[in-house]
mmCIF file with all atom_site columns, C-alpha atoms in Angstrom:
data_model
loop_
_atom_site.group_PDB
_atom_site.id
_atom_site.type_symbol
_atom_site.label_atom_id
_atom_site.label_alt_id
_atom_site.label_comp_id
_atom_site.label_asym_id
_atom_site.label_entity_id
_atom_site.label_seq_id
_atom_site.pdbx_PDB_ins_code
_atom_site.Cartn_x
_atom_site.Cartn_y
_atom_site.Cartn_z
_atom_site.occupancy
_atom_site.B_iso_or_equiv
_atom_site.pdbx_formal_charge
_atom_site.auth_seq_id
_atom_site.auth_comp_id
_atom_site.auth_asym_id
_atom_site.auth_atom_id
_atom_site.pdbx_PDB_model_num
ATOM 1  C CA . UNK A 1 1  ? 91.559  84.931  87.106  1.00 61.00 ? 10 UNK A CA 1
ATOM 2  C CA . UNK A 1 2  ? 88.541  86.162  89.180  1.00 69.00 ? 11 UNK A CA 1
ATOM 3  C CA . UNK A 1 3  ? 85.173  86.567  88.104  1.00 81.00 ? 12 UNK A CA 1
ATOM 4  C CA . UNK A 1 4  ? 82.895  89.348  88.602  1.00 84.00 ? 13 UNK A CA 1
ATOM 5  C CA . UNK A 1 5  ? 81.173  87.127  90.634  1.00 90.00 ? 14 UNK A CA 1
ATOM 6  C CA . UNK A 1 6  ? 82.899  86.854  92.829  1.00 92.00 ? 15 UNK A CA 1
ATOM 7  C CA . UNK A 1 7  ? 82.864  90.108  94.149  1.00 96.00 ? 16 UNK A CA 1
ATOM 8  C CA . UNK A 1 8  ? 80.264  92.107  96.583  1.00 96.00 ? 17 UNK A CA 1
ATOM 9  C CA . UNK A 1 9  ? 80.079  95.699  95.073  1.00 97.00 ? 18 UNK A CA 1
ATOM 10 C CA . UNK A 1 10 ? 77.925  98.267  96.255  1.00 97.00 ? 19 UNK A CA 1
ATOM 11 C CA . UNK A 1 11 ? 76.251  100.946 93.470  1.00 97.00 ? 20 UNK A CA 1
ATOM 12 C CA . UNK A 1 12 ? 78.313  103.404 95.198  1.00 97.00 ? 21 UNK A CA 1
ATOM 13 C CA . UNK A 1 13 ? 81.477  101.540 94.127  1.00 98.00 ? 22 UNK A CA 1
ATOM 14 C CA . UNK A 1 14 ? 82.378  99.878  97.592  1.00 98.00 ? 23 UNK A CA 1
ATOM 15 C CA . UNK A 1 15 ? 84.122  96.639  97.300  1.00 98.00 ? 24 UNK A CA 1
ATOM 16 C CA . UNK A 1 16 ? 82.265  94.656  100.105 1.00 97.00 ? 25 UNK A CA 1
ATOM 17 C CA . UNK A 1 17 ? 83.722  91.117  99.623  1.00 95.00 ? 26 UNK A CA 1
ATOM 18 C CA . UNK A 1 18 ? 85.617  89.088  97.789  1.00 94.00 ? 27 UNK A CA 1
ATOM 19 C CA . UNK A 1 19 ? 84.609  85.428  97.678  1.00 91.00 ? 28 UNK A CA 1
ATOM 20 C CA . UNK A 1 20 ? 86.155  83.693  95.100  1.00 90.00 ? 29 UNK A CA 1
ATOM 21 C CA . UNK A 1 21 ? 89.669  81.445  95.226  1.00 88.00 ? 30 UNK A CA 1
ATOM 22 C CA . UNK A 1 22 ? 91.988  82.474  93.226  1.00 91.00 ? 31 UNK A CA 1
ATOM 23 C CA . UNK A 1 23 ? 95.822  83.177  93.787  1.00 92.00 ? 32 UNK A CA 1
ATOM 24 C CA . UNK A 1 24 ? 95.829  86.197  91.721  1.00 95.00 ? 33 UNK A CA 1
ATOM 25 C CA . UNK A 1 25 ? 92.940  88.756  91.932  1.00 95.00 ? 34 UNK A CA 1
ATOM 26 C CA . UNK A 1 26 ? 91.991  91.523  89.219  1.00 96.00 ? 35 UNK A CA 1
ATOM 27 C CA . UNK A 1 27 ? 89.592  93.787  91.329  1.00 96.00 ? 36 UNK A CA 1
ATOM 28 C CA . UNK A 1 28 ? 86.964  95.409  89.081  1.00 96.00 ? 37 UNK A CA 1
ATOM 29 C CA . UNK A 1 29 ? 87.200  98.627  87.066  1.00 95.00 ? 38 UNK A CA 1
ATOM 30 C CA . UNK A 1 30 ? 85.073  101.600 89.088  1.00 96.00 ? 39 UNK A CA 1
ATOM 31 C CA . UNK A 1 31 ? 85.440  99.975  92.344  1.00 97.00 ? 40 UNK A CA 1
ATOM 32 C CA . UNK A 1 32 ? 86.702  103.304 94.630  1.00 97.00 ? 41 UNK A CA 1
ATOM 33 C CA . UNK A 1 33 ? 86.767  101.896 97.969  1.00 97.00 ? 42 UNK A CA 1
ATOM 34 C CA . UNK A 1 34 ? 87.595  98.080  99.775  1.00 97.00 ? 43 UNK A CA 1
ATOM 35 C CA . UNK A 1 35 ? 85.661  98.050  103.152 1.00 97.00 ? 44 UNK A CA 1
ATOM 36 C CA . UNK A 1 36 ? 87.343  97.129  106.400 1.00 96.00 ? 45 UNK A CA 1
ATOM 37 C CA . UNK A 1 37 ? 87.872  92.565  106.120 1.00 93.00 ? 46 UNK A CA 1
ATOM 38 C CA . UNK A 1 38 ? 86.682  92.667  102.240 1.00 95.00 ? 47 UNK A CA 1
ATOM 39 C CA . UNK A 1 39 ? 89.001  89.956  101.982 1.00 91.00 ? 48 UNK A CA 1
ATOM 40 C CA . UNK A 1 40 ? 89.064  88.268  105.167 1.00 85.00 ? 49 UNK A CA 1
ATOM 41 C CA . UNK A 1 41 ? 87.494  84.692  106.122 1.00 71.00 ? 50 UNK A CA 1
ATOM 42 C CA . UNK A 1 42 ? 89.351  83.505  102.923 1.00 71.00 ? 51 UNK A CA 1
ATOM 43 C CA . UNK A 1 43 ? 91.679  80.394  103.273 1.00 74.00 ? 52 UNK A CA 1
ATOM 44 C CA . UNK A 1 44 ? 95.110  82.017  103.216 1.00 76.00 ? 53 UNK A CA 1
ATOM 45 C CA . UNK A 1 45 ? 93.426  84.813  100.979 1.00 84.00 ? 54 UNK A CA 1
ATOM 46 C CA . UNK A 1 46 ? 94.950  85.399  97.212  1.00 92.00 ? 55 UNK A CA 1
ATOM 47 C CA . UNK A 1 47 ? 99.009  85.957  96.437  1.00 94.00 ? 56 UNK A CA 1
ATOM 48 C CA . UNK A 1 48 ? 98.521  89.302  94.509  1.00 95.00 ? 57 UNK A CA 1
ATOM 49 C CA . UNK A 1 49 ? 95.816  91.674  94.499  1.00 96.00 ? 58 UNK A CA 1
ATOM 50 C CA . UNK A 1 50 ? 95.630  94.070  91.341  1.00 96.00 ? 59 UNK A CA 1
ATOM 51 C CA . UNK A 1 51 ? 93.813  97.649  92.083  1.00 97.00 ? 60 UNK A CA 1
ATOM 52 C CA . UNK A 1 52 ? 92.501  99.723  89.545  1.00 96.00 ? 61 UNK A CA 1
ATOM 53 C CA . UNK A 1 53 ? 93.237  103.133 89.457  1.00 96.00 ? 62 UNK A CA 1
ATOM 54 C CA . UNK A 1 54 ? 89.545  104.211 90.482  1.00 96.00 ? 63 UNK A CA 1
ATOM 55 C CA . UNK A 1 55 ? 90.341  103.162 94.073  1.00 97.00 ? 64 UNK A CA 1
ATOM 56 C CA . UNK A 1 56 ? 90.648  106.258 96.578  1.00 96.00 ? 65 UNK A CA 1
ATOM 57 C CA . UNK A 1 57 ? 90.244  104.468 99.710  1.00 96.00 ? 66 UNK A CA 1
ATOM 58 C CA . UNK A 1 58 ? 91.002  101.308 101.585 1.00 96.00 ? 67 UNK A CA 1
ATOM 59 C CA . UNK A 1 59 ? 89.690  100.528 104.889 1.00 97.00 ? 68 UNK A CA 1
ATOM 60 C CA . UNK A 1 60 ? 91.617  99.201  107.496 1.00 95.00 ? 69 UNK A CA 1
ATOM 61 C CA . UNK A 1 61 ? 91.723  95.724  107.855 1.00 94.00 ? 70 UNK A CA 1
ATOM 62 C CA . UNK A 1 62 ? 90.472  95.186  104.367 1.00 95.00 ? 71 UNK A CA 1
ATOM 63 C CA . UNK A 1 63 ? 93.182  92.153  103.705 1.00 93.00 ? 72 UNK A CA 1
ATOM 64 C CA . UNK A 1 64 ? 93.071  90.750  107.075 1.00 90.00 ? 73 UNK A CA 1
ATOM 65 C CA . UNK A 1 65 ? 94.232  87.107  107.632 1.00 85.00 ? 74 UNK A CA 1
ATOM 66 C CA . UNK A 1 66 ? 95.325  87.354  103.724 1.00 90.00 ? 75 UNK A CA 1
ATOM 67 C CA . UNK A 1 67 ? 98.588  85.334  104.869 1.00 90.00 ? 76 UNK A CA 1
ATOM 68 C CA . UNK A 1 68 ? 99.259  84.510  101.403 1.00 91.00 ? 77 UNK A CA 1
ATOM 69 C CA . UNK A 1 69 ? 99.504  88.010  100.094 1.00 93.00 ? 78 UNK A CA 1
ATOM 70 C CA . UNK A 1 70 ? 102.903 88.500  98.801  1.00 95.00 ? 79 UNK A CA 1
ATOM 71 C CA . UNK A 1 71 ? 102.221 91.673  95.749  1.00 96.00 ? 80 UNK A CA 1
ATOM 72 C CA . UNK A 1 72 ? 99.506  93.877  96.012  1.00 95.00 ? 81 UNK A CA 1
ATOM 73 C CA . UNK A 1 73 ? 99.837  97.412  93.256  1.00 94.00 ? 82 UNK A CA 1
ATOM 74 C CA . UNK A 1 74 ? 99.195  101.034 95.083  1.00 90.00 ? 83 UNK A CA 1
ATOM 75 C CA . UNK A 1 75 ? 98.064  103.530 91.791  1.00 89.00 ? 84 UNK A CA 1
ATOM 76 C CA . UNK A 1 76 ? 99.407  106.135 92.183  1.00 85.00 ? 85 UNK A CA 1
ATOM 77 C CA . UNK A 1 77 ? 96.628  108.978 93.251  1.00 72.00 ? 86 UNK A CA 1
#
């Protein structure tokens, strides 16, 4: 399960980066935006990305070179 840690949030709420490992990623609670390549330069990048329903925005290219991502959830809004 990932860690706060390993996440780069801005006080605005901007996912930045992800740099942790793991196959299934929980992003944070109040996070409303991922940045363009949040989640790239990661090693075939996690299997399923959970958003929380804060998120409004997500950049383009925010999961590039995630070749491993097979699930990510869409909230609804």
């Amino acid at each position: 399960m990932s860690n706060i840690h390993d996440f780069v949030i801005t006080k605005a709420g901007k996912l930045k980066k992800y740099k942790g490992g793991d196959k299934n990623v929980i992003v944070p609670d109040g996070v409303v935006e991922i940045t363009a390549v949040a989640f790239s330069d990661i090693s075939g990048g996690p299997e399923v990305i959970l958003l929380p329903d804060t998120i409004k925005k997500i950049s383009f290219n925010a999961f590039l070179g995630c070749r491993n991502l097979v699930c990510i959830n869409i909230p609804d809004g």
